[in-house]
């Protein structure tokens, strides 16, 4: 059985994390340009000013993608590079850059998957209240229309938002990402609603402007996995996964997915949050709920749950002492790639693509000039086997994007964490394919049969 014949194998990046050229060719500032320069916000004061210098080195980077055998490349557009003020004037040099990148990809038979928004929000619009301002829906629609009109003749796969859970949760709730705010629910809930509305509006715009477009969405949320295969534990895990908690609701998967895919907010969320939703929210659900060609998810790890005799009916199990972890200290739980897609497909019944998965490891260039990263290969092998099982057990699984193509700016962790298939020496910008990149090539060539 294995993966479908037309399965898509790729790798992913995001604009602020790799492009650099933060002040070049008319680009406007994003909230990350500002935040990364605020003292104490990012590990060792690292900024994305230069990052992987992909803005200048993209032809070589596309060559490396080709060498790895990637069939698809997921990258995001920098909104302020295209519209320096976030709305109004357009920066032709920004459009030129992405046109060149897209052409280079197509020349190399690599299918571009474009994420419209991966966190580098225009600083100028932040001053206007960002997503809390109802006009944000229109701002995003105009930006989407510009991208659709400019790139839609060649790009057919678009993703609206990357992980609203994180840019709202970490950026405006916990405050460890840009812009570093800690806002109350009376701000956060309207923001979430406007983002969902912007998503629906963008899907509509893409459909009307891009012939044969395929549109997706890439939220996240750590899967809840059953501790055993008993029906009780399965139900407990399912319930834990899709119940919106009162605290930490911004990170939940159902709040951000049910409206887009099912046309309603989850009851468990409305119970606590309905009072903060903007007037007329019920009407907006029609706009929010647009047919999607694929449902993307970024999954890195999950937690085990069992049935419990408490009000909620579920309980999270602690991780055993010495549980395996990645360099960034995230637990290694391959089953997340079984249960995540399985439960998500069961609920949303929409073709599924893993839009991100991977790990950070302590990668170094060895004396032999190579980067030996057996941990990454082992991690991917385990996770991909679980993913394949999910496909064989009936989830409609269409593709996999490794996070990340190359080491890059890991947000508040700066350059401390290395998630790439390609090692980047930030002093010299020298790229080195890691052992795992060659191994991933064999996975792609065999459509997952070598796993
Ligand atoms: C984000 C990426 C990030 C990765 C690893 C996801 O949350 O979409 O931008 O680098 O996970 O943390």
Short mmCIF file of N, CA, C and O and ligand atoms in Angstrom, two decimals, residues 17 118-119 162-163 298 300 330 356 403 410-411 419, ligand 1:
data_model
loop_
_atom_site.label_atom_id
_atom_site.label_comp_id
_atom_site.label_asym_id
_atom_site.label_seq_id
_atom_site.Cartn_x
_atom_site.Cartn_y
_atom_site.Cartn_z
N UNK A 17 12.50 33.92 8.22
CA UNK A 17 13.48 32.98 8.76
C UNK A 17 14.67 32.75 7.83
O UNK A 17 15.72 32.30 8.28
N UNK A 118 3.19 34.03 7.06
CA UNK A 118 3.93 33.25 8.04
C UNK A 118 4.63 34.23 9.00
O UNK A 118 5.84 34.33 9.04
N UNK A 119 3.80 35.05 9.64
CA UNK A 119 4.16 35.81 10.84
C UNK A 119 4.82 37.18 10.68
O UNK A 119 4.89 37.94 11.64
N UNK A 162 -0.24 30.45 8.23
CA UNK A 162 0.55 29.48 8.97
C UNK A 162 0.33 29.67 10.47
O UNK A 162 0.60 30.75 11.01
N UNK A 163 -0.16 28.63 11.11
CA UNK A 163 -0.24 28.57 12.58
C UNK A 163 -0.76 29.83 13.25
O UNK A 163 0.00 30.49 13.99
N UNK A 298 0.91 21.53 10.85
CA UNK A 298 2.31 21.42 11.26
C UNK A 298 2.32 20.64 12.57
O UNK A 298 1.74 21.07 13.55
N UNK A 300 4.75 18.51 15.35
CA UNK A 300 6.09 18.17 15.83
C UNK A 300 6.08 17.12 16.93
O UNK A 300 6.99 16.33 17.06
N UNK A 330 11.88 19.29 22.72
CA UNK A 330 10.53 18.80 22.44
C UNK A 330 10.55 17.27 22.45
O UNK A 330 11.48 16.66 21.90
N UNK A 356 4.40 20.87 7.86
CA UNK A 356 5.69 20.97 8.58
C UNK A 356 5.83 19.79 9.53
O UNK A 356 4.87 19.42 10.19
N UNK A 403 10.22 20.34 7.78
CA UNK A 403 10.69 21.61 8.31
C UNK A 403 12.06 21.36 8.88
O UNK A 403 12.18 20.62 9.84
N UNK A 410 15.29 30.66 14.05
CA UNK A 410 14.22 29.98 14.77
C UNK A 410 13.58 30.96 15.77
O UNK A 410 13.61 30.79 16.97
N UNK A 411 13.03 32.04 15.25
CA UNK A 411 12.26 33.01 16.02
C UNK A 411 12.98 33.41 17.31
O UNK A 411 14.14 33.79 17.24
N UNK A 419 17.14 23.20 12.34
CA UNK A 419 16.05 22.32 11.88
C UNK A 419 16.26 21.84 10.44
O UNK A 419 15.42 21.14 9.89
C1 LIG B 1 6.67 27.34 12.55
C2 LIG B 1 8.06 27.52 12.01
C3 LIG B 1 9.07 27.16 13.10
C4 LIG B 1 8.90 25.68 13.41
C5 LIG B 1 9.83 25.16 14.50
C6 LIG B 1 6.49 26.13 13.43
O1 LIG B 1 5.89 26.53 14.61
O2 LIG B 1 5.72 27.40 11.53
O3 LIG B 1 8.21 28.83 11.57
O4 LIG B 1 10.37 27.45 12.76
O5 LIG B 1 7.59 25.43 13.84
O6 LIG B 1 9.60 25.82 15.69
#
